[in-house]
Amino acid sequence: MKKKSKAYFSIAIVLLVIMALSWSVDTSLVYIFLGAASFFLFLGFYNGPFDGVSGSFMRSNQYAKGDGEFNTSSKEFLKNILGLTFDSAQGRHLKTSDTLRKWIRLAGFSVFSILLITLIVNMLTSGDQSHDAVGYYQAAEQNYFAGEYDSAYANYRRAMKLAPEYQEAMVGYGKLLIANDELDSAVLVFTKVLEINPGYIEASYNKALAYYSQKKYLESIKTLSTIIDSNPEYYDAMLLLGDAYYVQRQYDDAIVWYENAYRNGGIRSRLLCHIMAYIYDTKGEYDKAIRLYQEALSYDSAVVEIYQRLGELIPDENGNFYREKAAQMSN
């Protein structure tokens, strides 16, 4: 085999290996490397020596005189593919030039390559693509909750590429964009989801969250109010709505939604109790403030500011514990 032909075959093999490795990265790369490998395979065959395929086909072409038996003569039927030479004495002479042979080989190999690429593409793209998208989505969710944002980003994108209107994957991708502080892009993603499915509440909530993170509180409040009107027990939306009012110091509006989530939704946390206690404290409702400050400490006993404030709100000996604890933690 010629050196040039060997080089082309080697390049083709390398490209096929890269093609196999590229499948887990991006399907489009598979097609690119497969096409390139096919091209170099053609160059390898085109520039290589052609030994031909010889097969001796026995053929009866004349009768022997006198005894009626066949007198056969052998001739190489395919001495060289498409390069047959018949003896002129038998009445037919055909000799195909090297140039014509190469062009015919080119056409044959092109057809073979097209069929091969079509077959492989069908194999790669056949089956249940939605199942593949679900697999990528599930992997992305695991990556997201593990804090592996780069991997989550790639898997969400793969899922959406296979299923462009995969709403759960789009919402997950939007939440990832919020985590990466790509808020404008997140709003666009959630808007697209809501165009597909206007009733998708999680998309609406996360769009409101993106607005809140952008400090677009009016847009956030409007979106959250719409959610709560149609879903009066969506307590996460109530908490975020309370936050949107709280950061604007609209405490009377904020406490309504915090209380609703606290009482009706059973939401309990140190932060919620601390914020509610602070609001009641500023409103002069000290009994409610004290109770909520104490409840906040039951969830997290390491907040020195709460001890200090309780020491101020509770007089005489009853407040000694909080004052002493605050002094210890401050030293």
Coordinates of C-alpha atoms in Angstrom, one line a residue:
M1 CA 0.0 0.0 0.0
K2 CA 1.3 3.4 -0.9
K3 CA 2.5 5.7 1.9
K4 CA -0.1 8.3 1.0
S5 CA -2.9 5.8 1.2
K6 CA -1.7 4.6 4.6
A7 CA -1.7 8.1 5.9
Y8 CA -5.2 8.7 4.7
F9 CA -6.4 5.5 6.4
S10 CA -4.6 6.5 9.6
I11 CA -6.3 9.9 9.6
A12 CA -9.7 8.3 9.0
I13 CA -9.2 5.9 12.0
V14 CA -8.2 8.8 14.3
L15 CA -11.3 10.7 13.2
L16 CA -13.5 7.7 13.9
V17 CA -12.1 7.4 17.4
I18 CA -12.7 11.1 18.0
M19 CA -16.2 10.6 16.6
A20 CA -16.9 7.9 19.2
L21 CA -15.6 10.1 22.0
S22 CA -17.6 13.1 20.8
W23 CA -21.0 11.3 21.2
S24 CA -21.2 12.2 24.9
V25 CA -20.4 15.8 24.2
D26 CA -22.5 16.9 21.2
T27 CA -24.2 14.8 18.6
S28 CA -23.5 17.3 15.9
L29 CA -19.8 16.7 16.3
V30 CA -20.4 13.0 15.5
Y31 CA -21.7 13.9 12.1
I32 CA -18.8 16.2 11.4
F33 CA -16.1 13.7 12.3
L34 CA -18.0 10.9 10.5
G35 CA -18.1 12.9 7.3
A36 CA -14.4 13.8 7.6
A37 CA -13.5 10.1 8.2
S38 CA -15.5 9.0 5.2
F39 CA -13.7 11.6 3.1
F40 CA -10.3 10.4 4.1
L41 CA -11.3 6.7 3.7
F42 CA -12.2 7.6 0.1
L43 CA -8.9 9.3 -0.4
G44 CA -7.2 6.1 0.9
F45 CA -9.1 3.9 -1.5
Y46 CA -8.7 6.4 -4.3
N47 CA -4.9 6.6 -4.0
G48 CA -4.3 3.0 -3.0
P49 CA -3.3 0.2 -5.4
F50 CA -6.1 -1.8 -6.9
D51 CA -5.4 -5.4 -7.1
G52 CA -8.8 -6.3 -8.4
V53 CA -10.9 -9.3 -7.7
S54 CA -10.2 -12.2 -10.0
G55 CA -12.5 -15.1 -10.2
S56 CA -12.4 -17.8 -12.8
F57 CA -15.8 -18.2 -14.3
M58 CA -16.0 -21.2 -16.5
R59 CA -18.2 -20.6 -19.4
S60 CA -19.3 -22.8 -22.4
N61 CA -18.6 -20.9 -25.5
Q62 CA -18.2 -23.5 -28.1
Y63 CA -19.0 -27.1 -28.9
A64 CA -16.3 -29.6 -29.7
K65 CA -16.6 -31.2 -33.1
G66 CA -17.5 -34.8 -33.3
D67 CA -18.4 -35.9 -29.8
G68 CA -21.0 -33.2 -28.8
E69 CA -19.3 -32.4 -25.5
F70 CA -18.6 -29.0 -24.2
N71 CA -15.0 -27.8 -24.7
T72 CA -14.7 -25.0 -22.2
S73 CA -12.0 -22.5 -21.9
S74 CA -11.4 -20.4 -18.7
K75 CA -11.1 -16.7 -18.7
E76 CA -10.7 -14.3 -15.8
F77 CA -14.2 -12.7 -15.6
L78 CA -13.1 -9.9 -13.3
K79 CA -9.4 -9.5 -14.0
N80 CA -9.6 -6.0 -12.6
I81 CA -13.0 -4.5 -11.6
L82 CA -14.4 -2.6 -14.5
G83 CA -11.2 -3.3 -16.5
L84 CA -12.1 -6.3 -18.5
T85 CA -10.2 -7.3 -21.6
F86 CA -11.6 -9.8 -24.0
D87 CA -9.7 -11.3 -26.8
S88 CA -10.4 -9.5 -30.1
A89 CA -10.6 -12.8 -31.9
Q90 CA -13.8 -13.6 -30.0
G91 CA -15.4 -10.5 -31.4
R92 CA -15.4 -8.1 -28.4
H93 CA -12.7 -5.9 -27.1
L94 CA -13.3 -3.5 -24.1
K95 CA -10.6 -1.9 -22.1
T96 CA -11.5 0.7 -19.4
S97 CA -9.0 3.4 -18.9
D98 CA -7.5 4.1 -15.4
T99 CA -9.2 7.5 -15.2
L100 CA -12.6 6.0 -15.9
R101 CA -12.0 3.2 -13.4
K102 CA -11.2 5.8 -10.7
W103 CA -14.3 7.9 -11.5
I104 CA -16.5 4.8 -11.3
R105 CA -14.8 3.8 -8.0
L106 CA -15.4 7.3 -6.7
A107 CA -19.1 7.1 -7.6
G108 CA -19.4 3.7 -5.9
F109 CA -17.6 4.7 -2.8
S110 CA -19.7 7.9 -2.6
V111 CA -22.9 5.9 -2.7
F112 CA -21.5 3.6 0.0
S113 CA -20.5 6.5 2.2
I114 CA -23.9 8.2 1.9
L115 CA -25.6 4.9 2.9
L116 CA -23.2 4.4 5.8
I117 CA -23.6 7.9 7.1
T118 CA -27.4 7.7 6.8
L119 CA -27.4 4.4 8.6
I120 CA -25.3 5.7 11.5
V121 CA -27.3 8.9 11.8
N122 CA -30.5 6.9 11.9
M123 CA -29.0 4.7 14.6
L124 CA -27.9 7.7 16.7
T125 CA -31.2 9.5 16.3
S126 CA -33.6 6.6 16.4
G127 CA -35.5 5.5 19.4
D128 CA -37.2 7.5 22.0
Q129 CA -35.5 10.9 22.1
S130 CA -37.8 12.1 24.8
H131 CA -36.4 9.3 27.0
D132 CA -32.9 10.5 26.3
A133 CA -34.0 14.1 27.1
V134 CA -35.4 12.8 30.4
G135 CA -32.1 11.1 31.2
Y136 CA -30.2 14.4 30.6
Y137 CA -32.8 16.3 32.7
Q138 CA -32.5 13.9 35.6
A139 CA -28.7 14.1 35.4
A140 CA -28.9 17.9 35.3
E141 CA -31.1 18.0 38.4
Q142 CA -28.7 15.9 40.3
N143 CA -25.8 18.1 39.2
Y144 CA -27.8 21.2 40.2
F145 CA -28.6 20.1 43.7
A146 CA -25.0 18.9 44.2
G147 CA -23.8 22.4 43.2
E148 CA -22.1 21.1 40.0
Y149 CA -23.4 23.9 37.9
D150 CA -21.2 23.4 34.9
S151 CA -22.3 19.9 34.5
A152 CA -25.9 20.9 35.1
Y153 CA -25.7 23.6 32.5
A154 CA -24.5 21.1 29.9
N155 CA -27.1 18.5 30.7
Y156 CA -30.0 20.9 30.7
R157 CA -28.9 22.2 27.3
R158 CA -28.7 18.6 26.0
A159 CA -32.2 17.8 27.2
M160 CA -33.6 21.0 25.6
K161 CA -31.8 20.2 22.4
L162 CA -33.5 16.8 22.1
A163 CA -36.8 18.2 23.3
P164 CA -37.0 21.9 22.6
E165 CA -40.2 22.4 24.5
Y166 CA -39.3 20.2 27.5
Q167 CA -40.8 22.5 30.1
E168 CA -39.3 21.0 33.3
A169 CA -35.8 21.2 31.7
M170 CA -36.4 24.8 30.7
V171 CA -37.5 25.7 34.3
G172 CA -34.5 23.9 35.7
Y173 CA -32.2 25.7 33.3
G174 CA -33.8 29.0 34.3
K175 CA -33.3 28.3 38.0
L176 CA -29.6 27.6 37.2
L177 CA -29.4 30.9 35.4
I178 CA -30.7 32.6 38.6
A179 CA -28.1 30.8 40.7
N180 CA -25.4 32.1 38.3
D181 CA -26.9 35.6 38.5
E182 CA -27.8 35.6 34.8
L183 CA -31.1 37.2 35.6
D184 CA -32.1 38.6 32.2
S185 CA -31.6 35.3 30.5
A186 CA -33.6 33.6 33.3
V187 CA -36.6 35.9 32.7
L188 CA -36.5 35.1 29.0
V189 CA -36.4 31.4 29.7
F190 CA -39.4 31.5 32.0
T191 CA -41.3 33.8 29.6
K192 CA -40.8 31.2 26.9
V193 CA -42.1 28.4 29.1
L194 CA -45.2 30.5 29.9
E195 CA -45.8 31.0 26.2
I196 CA -45.9 27.2 25.8
N197 CA -47.9 26.6 29.0
P198 CA -49.4 29.8 30.6
G199 CA -50.6 27.8 33.6
Y200 CA -47.2 26.5 34.6
I201 CA -47.1 27.9 38.2
E202 CA -43.4 27.0 38.9
A203 CA -42.3 28.9 35.9
S204 CA -44.3 31.9 37.1
Y205 CA -42.9 31.7 40.6
N206 CA -39.3 31.5 39.4
K207 CA -39.9 34.4 37.0
A208 CA -41.1 36.4 40.0
L209 CA -38.0 35.3 41.8
A210 CA -35.8 36.5 39.0
Y211 CA -37.6 39.9 39.1
Y212 CA -37.1 40.0 42.8
S213 CA -33.4 39.3 42.4
Q214 CA -33.2 42.1 39.8
K215 CA -34.9 44.4 42.4
K216 CA -37.8 44.8 40.1
Y217 CA -40.2 44.5 43.0
L218 CA -43.3 45.8 41.3
E219 CA -43.0 43.2 38.5
S220 CA -42.4 40.5 41.1
I221 CA -45.4 41.5 43.3
K222 CA -47.6 41.6 40.2
T223 CA -46.6 38.1 39.2
L224 CA -46.9 36.7 42.7
S225 CA -50.3 38.2 43.2
T226 CA -51.5 36.5 40.1
I227 CA -50.2 33.2 41.3
I228 CA -51.8 33.5 44.7
D229 CA -55.1 34.5 43.2
S230 CA -55.3 31.2 41.3
N231 CA -53.4 29.2 43.9
P232 CA -54.4 30.5 47.4
E233 CA -52.3 27.8 49.2
Y234 CA -49.0 28.5 47.4
Y235 CA -47.1 29.5 50.5
D236 CA -43.7 29.8 48.9
A237 CA -45.2 32.6 46.7
M238 CA -46.6 34.2 49.9
L239 CA -43.2 34.2 51.5
L240 CA -41.6 35.8 48.4
L241 CA -44.4 38.3 48.2
G242 CA -43.8 39.2 51.9
D243 CA -40.1 39.6 51.1
A244 CA -40.9 41.9 48.2
Y245 CA -42.8 44.2 50.5
Y246 CA -40.4 43.8 53.4
V247 CA -37.3 45.0 51.4
Q248 CA -39.3 48.1 50.5
R249 CA -40.1 48.6 54.2
Q250 CA -43.8 48.1 53.6
Y251 CA -44.1 46.1 56.8
D252 CA -47.9 46.2 57.1
D253 CA -48.2 44.5 53.7
A254 CA -45.3 42.1 54.4
I255 CA -46.6 40.8 57.7
V256 CA -50.0 39.8 56.2
W257 CA -48.3 37.3 53.9
Y258 CA -45.8 36.2 56.4
E259 CA -48.6 35.4 58.9
N260 CA -50.5 33.6 56.3
A261 CA -47.6 31.3 55.5
Y262 CA -46.8 30.9 59.2
R263 CA -50.3 30.1 60.4
N264 CA -52.0 28.5 57.4
G265 CA -49.0 27.0 55.7
G266 CA -47.2 25.8 58.8
I267 CA -44.0 27.4 57.6
R268 CA -41.4 27.5 60.3
S269 CA -37.8 28.8 60.2
R270 CA -35.4 30.9 62.2
L271 CA -35.4 33.6 59.5
L272 CA -39.2 33.8 59.2
C273 CA -39.7 34.1 62.9
H274 CA -36.9 36.6 63.2
I275 CA -38.3 38.8 60.5
M276 CA -41.8 38.7 61.8
A277 CA -40.6 39.4 65.3
Y278 CA -38.7 42.4 64.0
I279 CA -41.8 43.7 62.2
Y280 CA -43.9 43.4 65.4
D281 CA -41.1 45.0 67.3
T282 CA -41.1 48.1 65.1
K283 CA -44.9 48.2 65.3
G284 CA -44.7 48.2 69.1
E285 CA -46.4 44.8 69.5
Y286 CA -43.8 43.6 71.9
D287 CA -45.6 40.5 73.2
K288 CA -45.8 39.0 69.7
A289 CA -42.2 40.1 69.1
I290 CA -40.9 38.4 72.2
R291 CA -42.7 35.1 71.4
L292 CA -41.4 35.1 67.9
Y293 CA -37.8 36.0 68.9
Q294 CA -37.9 33.1 71.4
E295 CA -39.2 30.7 68.7
A296 CA -36.4 31.9 66.4
L297 CA -33.8 30.9 69.0
S298 CA -35.4 27.4 69.2
Y299 CA -34.3 27.0 65.5
D300 CA -30.9 28.6 65.8
S301 CA -29.5 29.5 69.2
A302 CA -26.4 31.2 68.0
V303 CA -27.9 34.6 66.9
V304 CA -26.5 37.1 69.4
E305 CA -28.7 40.0 68.1
I306 CA -31.8 38.1 69.3
Y307 CA -30.4 37.6 72.8
Q308 CA -29.5 41.3 73.0
R309 CA -33.0 42.4 71.9
L310 CA -34.8 40.0 74.2
G311 CA -32.6 41.3 77.1
E312 CA -33.8 44.7 76.3
L313 CA -37.5 43.7 75.9
I314 CA -37.8 41.5 79.0
P315 CA -37.2 43.5 82.2
D316 CA -35.9 42.5 85.6
E317 CA -34.7 39.0 86.4
N318 CA -36.7 37.4 83.6
G319 CA -34.4 39.0 81.1
N320 CA -31.1 38.2 82.9
F321 CA -30.6 35.0 81.0
Y322 CA -30.7 36.8 77.6
R323 CA -28.5 39.6 78.8
E324 CA -25.9 37.2 80.2
K325 CA -26.0 35.1 77.1
A326 CA -25.6 38.1 74.8
A327 CA -22.6 39.3 76.9
Q328 CA -20.9 35.8 76.7
M329 CA -21.4 35.6 73.0
S330 CA -20.1 39.1 72.4
N331 CA -16.8 38.4 74.2

